[in-house]
Amino acid sequence: MLDVKKIRQDFSVLSTENPPIFLDGPGGTQVPKVVIDKMSAFMSRGVGNLGGFYKSSQNASEQMQRARILMQKLINAKNETELSFGANMTSLNFSLSRAICENFTKNDTVILGELDHEANISPWQIMAKEKNFSIKFLEFDKKSYKLKLGDLEDIFKNNNVKFLALGLASNICGTIAEVKDIIKLAHSYGAKVLLDGVHFIAHKKLDVQELDCDFLLCSAYKFCGPHLGILYAKKSAIKNLKAVKIAPAPSLAPFCFETGTQNFEGLAGLEACILHKASLNGKDIKDIKTSLKLSMDLIIEHENKLKSAFIKGLEKQDNIKIHGLSSLDEIDSRTPTFALEFLNHDSKKVCELLSEKNICLGFGDFYVPRFIKKLNLENKNGIVRVGFAYYNTLEEVEITLNEFANLA
């Protein structure tokens, strides 16, 4: 069992006398002390860029390599050279989409998901406009909140599909996409697949070899790290890609996608947050991959309890509708992120009132405007999003539910 009380002591903001109840994890998780200390320590030793013989330059090179190796272990990449770092997921995706679509023509098609964050939609739409190729969307069902996959093979049969970019989990309603069969189908037609793992990686085990995706993007600040983007690119998938870069920059991966000077202190924080996650099972870290798996097992178990308690509590409140999977039987098919409609209140007002009770929530479309439009929620300022993380407690769930009830 996850020792949440002990874990909360690792976070300065959560170990105060009356800490806020942070329920906006999908927008960015809280950061443990060890991450902050590691970043500060790295900068305190002196700043240097790559390629020098002096100590601070060597420290930067060594820090980048350690971060690469730990990310490899976290997502089970084959080799650390398949990992590149950037300012954020969005910037990396803009660069990647330009490289991938360089030779696309009007006869080609890219498939996107309707539940996806705009960071995994806009880059491809921009390239489609520039290169004049087609975009096909996988729609989501308004009742099941899952992607409609019935016509997917017909799309492949009737179009020259070159690429599929899809979110592993929805950052607005928590639905986890069933991607394994999609990836197999895409590969059978010669198409490459990119997965947006930004929301998924904080809540589930991520194994890129098992998924067999060609690319994956994520962000460290969604799993208790610093603001930093990460790109996984399978070696075979980038063999003929020409990355968008300045002329003198290396042409080989992973360096070709790492535009400009890297955030070395951020990489120090990334190393620390992965080691922190590996330590959550309470045992000595001997093998990082084993420790990470054990910790994720405990995180999943704890977050399932939070999800169950929250869903059960909402069942008693007629004034709130969950726009997402709401059956306890489907609890493993969703993250602990909930899209809520308060039938008698505007979403913005709900968040304003709850903030006065020290409860931190977000409202709006969360860069998934198609979701809000399809459910006709524009005039309510979108939805209220509740997103739990492993440091949240059952007591916080109960307090939040009670405050919801007070709004009725």
mmCIF file of C-alpha atoms in Angstrom:
data_model
loop_
_atom_site.group_PDB
_atom_site.id
_atom_site.type_symbol
_atom_site.label_atom_id
_atom_site.label_comp_id
_atom_site.label_asym_id
_atom_site.label_seq_id
_atom_site.Cartn_x
_atom_site.Cartn_y
_atom_site.Cartn_z
ATOM 1 C CA MET A 1 0.000 0.000 0.000
ATOM 2 C CA LEU A 2 1.234 3.476 -0.865
ATOM 3 C CA ASP A 3 2.256 5.431 2.244
ATOM 4 C CA VAL A 4 0.622 8.672 1.159
ATOM 5 C CA LYS A 5 1.075 10.392 4.511
ATOM 6 C CA LYS A 6 4.824 9.827 4.332
ATOM 7 C CA ILE A 7 4.977 10.777 0.646
ATOM 8 C CA ARG A 8 3.276 14.109 1.300
ATOM 9 C CA GLN A 9 6.188 15.017 3.595
ATOM 10 C CA ASP A 10 8.373 14.964 0.480
ATOM 11 C CA PHE A 11 6.466 17.993 -0.885
ATOM 12 C CA SER A 12 7.002 21.354 0.832
ATOM 13 C CA VAL A 13 3.605 22.691 -0.205
ATOM 14 C CA LEU A 14 1.782 19.564 1.027
ATOM 15 C CA SER A 15 3.497 19.355 4.401
ATOM 16 C CA THR A 16 2.309 22.722 5.739
ATOM 17 C CA GLU A 17 -0.347 23.008 8.454
ATOM 18 C CA ASN A 18 -3.345 23.620 6.167
ATOM 19 C CA PRO A 19 -2.191 22.742 2.659
ATOM 20 C CA PRO A 20 -4.357 23.499 -0.354
ATOM 21 C CA ILE A 21 -6.166 20.552 -1.887
ATOM 22 C CA PHE A 22 -4.513 20.365 -5.298
ATOM 23 C CA LEU A 23 -6.886 18.748 -7.791
ATOM 24 C CA ASP A 24 -5.417 20.182 -10.974
ATOM 25 C CA GLY A 25 -2.754 17.519 -11.517
ATOM 26 C CA PRO A 26 -3.527 17.253 -15.266
ATOM 27 C CA GLY A 27 -2.462 20.888 -15.581
ATOM 28 C CA GLY A 28 0.751 20.259 -13.668
ATOM 29 C CA THR A 29 1.662 18.218 -10.606
ATOM 30 C CA GLN A 30 3.304 19.426 -7.418
ATOM 31 C CA VAL A 31 7.089 19.062 -7.184
ATOM 32 C CA PRO A 32 8.900 17.157 -4.413
ATOM 33 C CA LYS A 33 11.723 18.780 -2.453
ATOM 34 C CA VAL A 34 14.317 16.421 -3.904
ATOM 35 C CA VAL A 35 13.606 17.723 -7.408
ATOM 36 C CA ILE A 36 13.897 21.352 -6.348
ATOM 37 C CA ASP A 37 17.098 20.629 -4.404
ATOM 38 C CA LYS A 38 18.640 18.714 -7.302
ATOM 39 C CA MET A 39 17.989 21.565 -9.736
ATOM 40 C CA SER A 40 19.367 24.126 -7.295
ATOM 41 C CA ALA A 41 22.445 22.009 -6.575
ATOM 42 C CA PHE A 42 23.182 21.588 -10.272
ATOM 43 C CA MET A 43 23.131 25.346 -10.880
ATOM 44 C CA SER A 44 25.098 26.067 -7.690
ATOM 45 C CA ARG A 45 28.063 24.039 -8.964
ATOM 46 C CA GLY A 46 28.528 26.363 -11.910
ATOM 47 C CA VAL A 47 26.861 26.651 -15.303
ATOM 48 C CA GLY A 48 28.416 25.324 -18.489
ATOM 49 C CA ASN A 49 27.365 24.271 -21.965
ATOM 50 C CA LEU A 50 28.211 21.044 -23.777
ATOM 51 C CA GLY A 51 31.535 20.341 -25.452
ATOM 52 C CA GLY A 52 34.073 21.828 -23.030
ATOM 53 C CA PHE A 53 36.908 20.278 -21.015
ATOM 54 C CA TYR A 54 36.087 22.290 -17.899
ATOM 55 C CA LYS A 55 34.159 20.763 -15.016
ATOM 56 C CA SER A 56 30.787 22.496 -15.358
ATOM 57 C CA SER A 57 30.645 21.579 -19.059
ATOM 58 C CA GLN A 58 31.401 17.968 -18.232
ATOM 59 C CA ASN A 59 28.720 18.100 -15.506
ATOM 60 C CA ALA A 60 26.170 19.220 -18.114
ATOM 61 C CA SER A 61 27.108 16.360 -20.466
ATOM 62 C CA GLU A 62 26.969 13.794 -17.669
ATOM 63 C CA GLN A 63 23.642 15.172 -16.410
ATOM 64 C CA MET A 64 22.079 14.920 -19.857
ATOM 65 C CA GLN A 65 23.240 11.319 -20.226
ATOM 66 C CA ARG A 66 21.907 10.300 -16.798
ATOM 67 C CA ALA A 67 18.528 11.863 -17.581
ATOM 68 C CA ARG A 68 18.433 10.091 -20.948
ATOM 69 C CA ILE A 69 19.164 6.707 -19.393
ATOM 70 C CA LEU A 70 16.537 7.151 -16.680
ATOM 71 C CA MET A 71 13.885 8.172 -19.217
ATOM 72 C CA GLN A 72 14.820 5.078 -21.204
ATOM 73 C CA LYS A 73 14.130 2.960 -18.141
ATOM 74 C CA LEU A 74 10.915 4.791 -17.279
ATOM 75 C CA ILE A 75 9.294 4.093 -20.659
ATOM 76 C CA ASN A 76 11.328 0.970 -21.549
ATOM 77 C CA ALA A 77 12.933 2.338 -24.703
ATOM 78 C CA LYS A 78 15.525 0.085 -26.364
ATOM 79 C CA ASN A 79 18.288 2.646 -26.210
ATOM 80 C CA GLU A 80 18.842 6.006 -24.526
ATOM 81 C CA THR A 81 19.647 7.566 -27.911
ATOM 82 C CA GLU A 82 15.941 7.232 -28.748
ATOM 83 C CA LEU A 83 15.183 10.013 -26.219
ATOM 84 C CA SER A 84 15.393 13.725 -27.046
ATOM 85 C CA PHE A 85 14.669 16.722 -24.817
ATOM 86 C CA GLY A 86 13.050 20.059 -25.575
ATOM 87 C CA ALA A 87 11.270 23.049 -24.078
ATOM 88 C CA ASN A 88 7.927 21.241 -23.944
ATOM 89 C CA MET A 89 5.887 18.593 -25.724
ATOM 90 C CA THR A 90 4.213 21.134 -27.996
ATOM 91 C CA SER A 91 7.459 22.603 -29.314
ATOM 92 C CA LEU A 92 8.872 19.141 -29.950
ATOM 93 C CA ASN A 93 5.722 18.145 -31.823
ATOM 94 C CA PHE A 94 5.843 21.216 -34.054
ATOM 95 C CA SER A 95 9.418 20.342 -34.974
ATOM 96 C CA LEU A 96 8.672 16.646 -35.407
ATOM 97 C CA SER A 97 5.555 17.194 -37.530
ATOM 98 C CA ARG A 98 7.499 19.402 -39.922
ATOM 99 C CA ALA A 99 10.167 16.736 -40.346
ATOM 100 C CA ILE A 100 7.649 13.912 -40.791
ATOM 101 C CA CYS A 101 5.429 15.754 -43.274
ATOM 102 C CA GLU A 102 8.277 17.146 -45.385
ATOM 103 C CA ASN A 103 7.463 14.892 -48.348
ATOM 104 C CA PHE A 104 3.713 14.465 -47.849
ATOM 105 C CA THR A 105 1.469 15.287 -50.811
ATOM 106 C CA LYS A 106 -2.214 15.946 -51.487
ATOM 107 C CA ASN A 107 -2.747 12.189 -51.863
ATOM 108 C CA ASP A 108 -1.711 11.466 -48.274
ATOM 109 C CA THR A 109 -3.745 11.329 -45.051
ATOM 110 C CA VAL A 110 -3.032 11.795 -41.346
ATOM 111 C CA ILE A 111 -5.439 10.429 -38.703
ATOM 112 C CA LEU A 112 -6.014 12.351 -35.458
ATOM 113 C CA GLY A 113 -8.163 11.767 -32.362
ATOM 114 C CA GLU A 114 -11.081 13.987 -31.432
ATOM 115 C CA LEU A 115 -10.326 13.600 -27.701
ATOM 116 C CA ASP A 116 -6.792 14.885 -28.142
ATOM 117 C CA HIS A 117 -5.141 18.007 -26.771
ATOM 118 C CA GLU A 118 -4.539 20.667 -29.441
ATOM 119 C CA ALA A 119 -0.788 20.132 -28.990
ATOM 120 C CA ASN A 120 -1.274 16.874 -30.897
ATOM 121 C CA ILE A 121 -3.721 18.327 -33.428
ATOM 122 C CA SER A 122 -2.665 21.842 -34.466
ATOM 123 C CA PRO A 123 0.877 20.908 -35.618
ATOM 124 C CA TRP A 124 -0.555 18.349 -38.038
ATOM 125 C CA GLN A 125 -3.328 20.655 -39.242
ATOM 126 C CA ILE A 126 -0.783 23.380 -39.951
ATOM 127 C CA MET A 127 1.304 20.958 -41.988
ATOM 128 C CA ALA A 128 -1.824 19.695 -43.800
ATOM 129 C CA LYS A 129 -2.615 23.240 -44.877
ATOM 130 C CA GLU A 130 0.956 23.769 -46.020
ATOM 131 C CA LYS A 131 1.341 20.439 -47.842
ATOM 132 C CA ASN A 132 -2.311 20.081 -48.892
ATOM 133 C CA PHE A 133 -2.797 16.577 -47.469
ATOM 134 C CA SER A 134 -5.969 15.306 -45.748
ATOM 135 C CA ILE A 135 -6.845 15.015 -42.065
ATOM 136 C CA LYS A 136 -9.285 12.370 -40.810
ATOM 137 C CA PHE A 137 -10.576 12.473 -37.237
ATOM 138 C CA LEU A 138 -11.466 9.521 -35.033
ATOM 139 C CA GLU A 139 -14.595 10.838 -33.324
ATOM 140 C CA PHE A 140 -15.553 10.076 -29.742
ATOM 141 C CA ASP A 141 -18.955 8.721 -28.745
ATOM 142 C CA LYS A 142 -20.962 11.139 -26.577
ATOM 143 C CA LYS A 143 -22.343 8.292 -24.462
ATOM 144 C CA SER A 144 -19.311 6.075 -23.949
ATOM 145 C CA TYR A 145 -16.668 8.859 -24.128
ATOM 146 C CA LYS A 146 -14.516 6.462 -26.132
ATOM 147 C CA LEU A 147 -13.170 6.793 -29.651
ATOM 148 C CA LYS A 148 -15.305 5.284 -32.403
ATOM 149 C CA LEU A 149 -13.052 2.705 -34.027
ATOM 150 C CA GLY A 150 -15.594 0.847 -36.160
ATOM 151 C CA ASP A 151 -14.679 2.700 -39.367
ATOM 152 C CA LEU A 152 -10.933 2.843 -38.757
ATOM 153 C CA GLU A 153 -9.970 0.031 -41.116
ATOM 154 C CA ASP A 154 -12.151 1.534 -43.852
ATOM 155 C CA ILE A 155 -10.220 4.783 -43.467
ATOM 156 C CA PHE A 156 -6.983 2.885 -44.038
ATOM 157 C CA LYS A 157 -8.438 0.973 -46.984
ATOM 158 C CA ASN A 158 -9.812 4.038 -48.720
ATOM 159 C CA ASN A 159 -7.012 6.516 -48.031
ATOM 160 C CA ASN A 160 -3.249 6.632 -48.313
ATOM 161 C CA VAL A 161 -2.720 6.962 -44.556
ATOM 162 C CA LYS A 162 0.867 7.914 -43.817
ATOM 163 C CA PHE A 163 0.624 8.784 -40.148
ATOM 164 C CA LEU A 164 -1.572 8.534 -37.058
ATOM 165 C CA ALA A 165 -1.174 10.880 -34.061
ATOM 166 C CA LEU A 166 -3.235 9.873 -31.038
ATOM 167 C CA GLY A 167 -3.451 10.582 -27.316
ATOM 168 C CA LEU A 168 -2.920 7.662 -24.953
ATOM 169 C CA ALA A 169 -5.305 9.206 -22.429
ATOM 170 C CA SER A 170 -7.606 12.226 -22.525
ATOM 171 C CA ASN A 171 -6.468 15.126 -20.359
ATOM 172 C CA ILE A 172 -10.053 16.409 -20.136
ATOM 173 C CA CYS A 173 -12.167 13.338 -19.312
ATOM 174 C CA GLY A 174 -9.616 10.635 -18.467
ATOM 175 C CA THR A 175 -10.504 8.058 -21.152
ATOM 176 C CA ILE A 176 -7.601 5.737 -21.941
ATOM 177 C CA ALA A 177 -7.415 4.933 -25.648
ATOM 178 C CA GLU A 178 -7.219 1.323 -26.782
ATOM 179 C CA VAL A 179 -4.128 1.828 -28.901
ATOM 180 C CA LYS A 180 -2.480 -1.599 -29.263
ATOM 181 C CA ASP A 181 -4.789 -2.840 -32.013
ATOM 182 C CA ILE A 182 -4.769 0.604 -33.644
ATOM 183 C CA ILE A 183 -0.966 0.550 -33.846
ATOM 184 C CA LYS A 184 -0.954 -2.971 -35.296
ATOM 185 C CA LEU A 185 -3.507 -1.935 -37.913
ATOM 186 C CA ALA A 186 -1.589 1.225 -38.794
ATOM 187 C CA HIS A 187 1.664 -0.703 -39.201
ATOM 188 C CA SER A 188 -0.040 -3.302 -41.384
ATOM 189 C CA TYR A 189 -0.832 -0.459 -43.807
ATOM 190 C CA GLY A 190 2.658 1.001 -43.574
ATOM 191 C CA ALA A 191 1.676 4.012 -41.457
ATOM 192 C CA LYS A 192 3.711 5.340 -38.538
ATOM 193 C CA VAL A 193 2.158 6.148 -35.134
ATOM 194 C CA LEU A 194 2.832 8.912 -32.635
ATOM 195 C CA LEU A 195 1.345 8.709 -29.130
ATOM 196 C CA ASP A 196 0.761 11.697 -26.877
ATOM 197 C CA GLY A 197 1.635 10.242 -23.471
ATOM 198 C CA VAL A 198 1.552 13.519 -21.538
ATOM 199 C CA HIS A 199 -1.486 12.655 -19.428
ATOM 200 C CA PHE A 200 -1.070 8.876 -19.412
ATOM 201 C CA ILE A 201 2.478 8.658 -18.055
ATOM 202 C CA ALA A 202 1.545 10.052 -14.641
ATOM 203 C CA HIS A 203 -1.010 7.323 -13.975
ATOM 204 C CA LYS A 204 -0.102 4.121 -15.810
ATOM 205 C CA LYS A 205 2.918 2.050 -16.799
ATOM 206 C CA LEU A 206 4.288 3.129 -20.147
ATOM 207 C CA ASP A 207 6.209 0.617 -22.257
ATOM 208 C CA VAL A 208 7.021 1.859 -25.760
ATOM 209 C CA GLN A 209 8.398 -1.505 -26.849
ATOM 210 C CA GLU A 210 5.238 -3.313 -25.821
ATOM 211 C CA LEU A 211 3.067 -0.695 -27.522
ATOM 212 C CA ASP A 212 5.366 -0.699 -30.544
ATOM 213 C CA CYS A 213 4.682 2.988 -31.238
ATOM 214 C CA ASP A 214 7.084 4.863 -33.503
ATOM 215 C CA PHE A 215 7.061 8.116 -31.539
ATOM 216 C CA LEU A 216 5.905 9.206 -28.101
ATOM 217 C CA LEU A 217 5.786 12.630 -26.497
ATOM 218 C CA CYS A 218 5.426 13.526 -22.826
ATOM 219 C CA SER A 219 6.173 16.299 -20.337
ATOM 220 C CA ALA A 220 8.009 15.967 -17.030
ATOM 221 C CA TYR A 221 5.883 18.535 -15.194
ATOM 222 C CA LYS A 222 2.910 16.162 -15.442
ATOM 223 C CA PHE A 223 4.717 13.542 -13.319
ATOM 224 C CA CYS A 224 6.204 15.735 -10.570
ATOM 225 C CA GLY A 225 9.181 17.014 -12.543
ATOM 226 C CA PRO A 226 10.214 20.359 -14.073
ATOM 227 C CA HIS A 227 8.859 21.987 -17.228
ATOM 228 C CA LEU A 228 10.576 19.904 -19.860
ATOM 229 C CA GLY A 229 9.437 18.075 -22.996
ATOM 230 C CA ILE A 230 10.537 14.563 -23.939
ATOM 231 C CA LEU A 231 10.442 12.835 -27.317
ATOM 232 C CA TYR A 232 10.855 9.110 -27.869
ATOM 233 C CA ALA A 233 11.647 8.243 -31.482
ATOM 234 C CA LYS A 234 12.195 4.652 -32.530
ATOM 235 C CA LYS A 235 15.442 4.356 -34.465
ATOM 236 C CA SER A 236 13.828 2.704 -37.467
ATOM 237 C CA ALA A 237 11.182 5.440 -37.646
ATOM 238 C CA ILE A 238 13.610 8.348 -38.014
ATOM 239 C CA LYS A 239 16.092 6.768 -40.413
ATOM 240 C CA ASN A 240 15.204 9.131 -43.270
ATOM 241 C CA LEU A 241 13.869 12.097 -41.285
ATOM 242 C CA LYS A 242 15.464 15.509 -41.643
ATOM 243 C CA ALA A 243 14.981 17.368 -38.390
ATOM 244 C CA VAL A 244 14.355 21.120 -38.380
ATOM 245 C CA LYS A 245 17.568 22.485 -36.904
ATOM 246 C CA ILE A 246 20.318 25.062 -37.356
ATOM 247 C CA ALA A 247 22.988 24.026 -39.845
ATOM 248 C CA PRO A 248 25.916 23.272 -37.464
ATOM 249 C CA ALA A 249 23.787 21.157 -35.093
ATOM 250 C CA PRO A 250 24.329 17.367 -35.200
ATOM 251 C CA SER A 251 22.236 15.512 -37.787
ATOM 252 C CA LEU A 252 21.943 12.320 -35.752
ATOM 253 C CA ALA A 253 19.286 11.495 -33.159
ATOM 254 C CA PRO A 254 18.793 12.343 -30.385
ATOM 255 C CA PHE A 255 20.743 15.585 -30.840
ATOM 256 C CA CYS A 256 19.075 16.664 -34.098
ATOM 257 C CA PHE A 257 15.763 17.275 -32.274
ATOM 258 C CA GLU A 258 17.390 19.156 -29.386
ATOM 259 C CA THR A 259 17.331 22.690 -30.746
ATOM 260 C CA GLY A 260 19.448 25.248 -28.913
ATOM 261 C CA THR A 261 20.956 25.040 -25.459
ATOM 262 C CA GLN A 262 19.238 22.487 -23.295
ATOM 263 C CA ASN A 263 17.681 23.040 -19.880
ATOM 264 C CA PHE A 264 20.391 21.203 -17.927
ATOM 265 C CA GLU A 265 18.989 22.099 -14.511
ATOM 266 C CA GLY A 266 15.640 20.775 -15.761
ATOM 267 C CA LEU A 267 17.360 17.518 -16.719
ATOM 268 C CA ALA A 268 18.717 17.335 -13.179
ATOM 269 C CA GLY A 269 15.146 17.718 -11.936
ATOM 270 C CA LEU A 270 13.960 15.035 -14.350
ATOM 271 C CA GLU A 271 16.550 12.624 -12.971
ATOM 272 C CA ALA A 272 15.440 13.404 -9.429
ATOM 273 C CA CYS A 273 11.717 13.002 -10.122
ATOM 274 C CA ILE A 274 12.209 9.594 -11.762
ATOM 275 C CA LEU A 275 14.331 8.424 -8.820
ATOM 276 C CA HIS A 276 11.658 9.807 -6.481
ATOM 277 C CA LYS A 277 9.007 7.766 -8.253
ATOM 278 C CA ALA A 278 11.203 4.671 -8.051
ATOM 279 C CA SER A 279 11.471 5.165 -4.278
ATOM 280 C CA LEU A 280 7.721 5.330 -3.613
ATOM 281 C CA ASN A 281 7.461 1.594 -2.943
ATOM 282 C CA GLY A 282 9.552 2.099 0.197
ATOM 283 C CA LYS A 283 12.284 -0.361 -0.740
ATOM 284 C CA ASP A 284 15.932 0.260 -1.568
ATOM 285 C CA ILE A 285 16.466 1.092 -5.224
ATOM 286 C CA LYS A 286 18.641 -1.681 -6.630
ATOM 287 C CA ASP A 287 17.201 -2.010 -10.114
ATOM 288 C CA ILE A 288 15.512 1.164 -11.386
ATOM 289 C CA LYS A 289 13.129 -0.539 -13.807
ATOM 290 C CA THR A 290 11.933 -3.010 -11.149
ATOM 291 C CA SER A 291 11.523 -0.220 -8.586
ATOM 292 C CA LEU A 292 9.551 1.900 -11.040
ATOM 293 C CA LYS A 293 7.207 -1.008 -11.805
ATOM 294 C CA LEU A 294 6.629 -1.669 -8.103
ATOM 295 C CA SER A 295 5.942 2.006 -7.458
ATOM 296 C CA MET A 296 3.545 2.255 -10.403
ATOM 297 C CA ASP A 297 1.641 -0.789 -9.115
ATOM 298 C CA LEU A 298 1.119 1.066 -5.834
ATOM 299 C CA ILE A 299 0.198 4.329 -7.570
ATOM 300 C CA ILE A 300 -2.404 2.538 -9.704
ATOM 301 C CA GLU A 301 -3.843 0.788 -6.636
ATOM 302 C CA HIS A 302 -4.077 4.059 -4.689
ATOM 303 C CA GLU A 303 -5.522 6.064 -7.581
ATOM 304 C CA ASN A 304 -8.143 3.348 -8.150
ATOM 305 C CA LYS A 305 -9.279 3.923 -4.569
ATOM 306 C CA LEU A 306 -9.480 7.669 -5.188
ATOM 307 C CA LYS A 307 -11.446 7.124 -8.419
ATOM 308 C CA SER A 308 -13.858 4.692 -6.765
ATOM 309 C CA ALA A 309 -14.510 6.941 -3.778
ATOM 310 C CA PHE A 310 -15.060 9.958 -6.009
ATOM 311 C CA ILE A 311 -17.445 8.187 -8.388
ATOM 312 C CA LYS A 312 -19.440 6.709 -5.500
ATOM 313 C CA GLY A 313 -19.679 10.138 -3.896
ATOM 314 C CA LEU A 314 -20.837 11.800 -7.093
ATOM 315 C CA GLU A 315 -23.564 9.181 -7.533
ATOM 316 C CA LYS A 316 -25.279 10.750 -4.501
ATOM 317 C CA GLN A 317 -25.232 14.265 -6.002
ATOM 318 C CA ASP A 318 -27.924 14.856 -8.612
ATOM 319 C CA ASN A 319 -26.605 18.307 -9.485
ATOM 320 C CA ILE A 320 -23.377 17.002 -11.041
ATOM 321 C CA LYS A 321 -22.870 15.065 -14.257
ATOM 322 C CA ILE A 322 -19.685 13.163 -15.101
ATOM 323 C CA HIS A 323 -18.770 13.557 -18.757
ATOM 324 C CA GLY A 324 -16.651 10.439 -18.943
ATOM 325 C CA LEU A 325 -16.482 6.828 -17.836
ATOM 326 C CA SER A 326 -18.532 6.645 -14.646
ATOM 327 C CA SER A 327 -18.924 2.901 -14.085
ATOM 328 C CA LEU A 328 -16.776 1.250 -11.432
ATOM 329 C CA ASP A 329 -16.417 -1.682 -13.824
ATOM 330 C CA GLU A 330 -14.472 0.569 -16.197
ATOM 331 C CA ILE A 331 -12.223 2.135 -13.600
ATOM 332 C CA ASP A 332 -9.072 0.712 -15.191
ATOM 333 C CA SER A 333 -10.038 2.290 -18.516
ATOM 334 C CA ARG A 334 -9.764 5.828 -17.191
ATOM 335 C CA THR A 335 -7.279 8.007 -15.343
ATOM 336 C CA PRO A 336 -8.302 9.841 -12.125
ATOM 337 C CA THR A 337 -9.234 12.895 -14.199
ATOM 338 C CA PHE A 338 -12.896 13.871 -14.329
ATOM 339 C CA ALA A 339 -14.854 16.287 -16.528
ATOM 340 C CA LEU A 340 -17.774 17.561 -14.456
ATOM 341 C CA GLU A 341 -20.818 19.600 -15.390
ATOM 342 C CA PHE A 342 -22.554 21.330 -12.478
ATOM 343 C CA LEU A 343 -26.139 21.455 -13.696
ATOM 344 C CA ASN A 344 -27.058 24.484 -11.572
ATOM 345 C CA HIS A 345 -23.791 26.411 -11.791
ATOM 346 C CA ASP A 346 -21.330 27.909 -14.232
ATOM 347 C CA SER A 347 -17.977 26.073 -14.247
ATOM 348 C CA LYS A 348 -15.947 29.239 -13.717
ATOM 349 C CA LYS A 349 -18.071 30.202 -10.698
ATOM 350 C CA VAL A 350 -17.696 26.726 -9.179
ATOM 351 C CA CYS A 351 -13.910 26.985 -9.331
ATOM 352 C CA GLU A 352 -13.989 30.483 -7.899
ATOM 353 C CA LEU A 353 -16.132 29.379 -4.956
ATOM 354 C CA LEU A 354 -14.058 26.250 -4.321
ATOM 355 C CA SER A 355 -10.832 28.270 -4.340
ATOM 356 C CA GLU A 356 -12.203 30.133 -1.320
ATOM 357 C CA LYS A 357 -12.294 26.729 0.414
ATOM 358 C CA ASN A 358 -8.620 26.108 -0.473
ATOM 359 C CA ILE A 359 -9.517 23.617 -3.216
ATOM 360 C CA CYS A 360 -7.620 24.098 -6.476
ATOM 361 C CA LEU A 361 -9.592 23.219 -9.618
ATOM 362 C CA GLY A 362 -9.595 24.248 -13.256
ATOM 363 C CA PHE A 363 -12.396 25.083 -15.682
ATOM 364 C CA GLY A 364 -12.697 25.506 -19.439
ATOM 365 C CA ASP A 365 -11.861 23.388 -22.473
ATOM 366 C CA PHE A 366 -8.282 22.473 -21.479
ATOM 367 C CA TYR A 367 -7.179 22.740 -25.110
ATOM 368 C CA VAL A 368 -9.764 20.158 -26.187
ATOM 369 C CA PRO A 369 -12.382 22.535 -27.685
ATOM 370 C CA ARG A 370 -14.022 19.769 -29.749
ATOM 371 C CA PHE A 371 -15.061 18.026 -26.521
ATOM 372 C CA ILE A 372 -16.797 21.122 -25.147
ATOM 373 C CA LYS A 373 -18.446 21.990 -28.466
ATOM 374 C CA LYS A 374 -19.738 18.460 -29.037
ATOM 375 C CA LEU A 375 -21.344 18.415 -25.586
ATOM 376 C CA ASN A 376 -22.760 21.960 -25.971
ATOM 377 C CA LEU A 377 -20.982 23.284 -22.899
ATOM 378 C CA GLU A 378 -19.578 26.536 -24.315
ATOM 379 C CA ASN A 379 -22.153 28.667 -22.501
ATOM 380 C CA LYS A 380 -21.177 27.113 -19.156
ATOM 381 C CA ASN A 381 -17.485 28.027 -19.428
ATOM 382 C CA GLY A 382 -16.671 24.438 -20.293
ATOM 383 C CA ILE A 383 -16.333 21.817 -17.597
ATOM 384 C CA VAL A 384 -14.868 21.677 -14.111
ATOM 385 C CA ARG A 385 -11.887 19.347 -14.201
ATOM 386 C CA VAL A 386 -10.931 17.315 -11.146
ATOM 387 C CA GLY A 387 -7.607 15.532 -11.473
ATOM 388 C CA PHE A 388 -6.126 13.455 -8.673
ATOM 389 C CA ALA A 389 -2.463 12.487 -8.282
ATOM 390 C CA TYR A 390 -0.771 9.866 -6.108
ATOM 391 C CA TYR A 391 -0.199 12.411 -3.318
ATOM 392 C CA ASN A 392 -3.933 13.088 -2.936
ATOM 393 C CA THR A 393 -5.826 11.418 -0.104
ATOM 394 C CA LEU A 394 -9.239 9.866 0.481
ATOM 395 C CA GLU A 395 -9.829 12.598 3.055
ATOM 396 C CA GLU A 396 -9.346 15.205 0.324
ATOM 397 C CA VAL A 397 -11.875 13.353 -1.836
ATOM 398 C CA GLU A 398 -14.402 13.488 1.005
ATOM 399 C CA ILE A 399 -13.799 17.190 1.707
ATOM 400 C CA THR A 400 -14.201 18.035 -1.969
ATOM 401 C CA LEU A 401 -17.420 16.036 -2.288
ATOM 402 C CA ASN A 402 -18.844 17.790 0.778
ATOM 403 C CA GLU A 403 -18.037 21.191 -0.709
ATOM 404 C CA PHE A 404 -19.679 20.135 -3.978
ATOM 405 C CA ALA A 405 -22.800 19.219 -2.039
ATOM 406 C CA ASN A 406 -22.814 22.635 -0.388
ATOM 407 C CA LEU A 407 -23.103 24.234 -3.825
ATOM 408 C CA ALA A 408 -26.387 22.479 -4.603
#
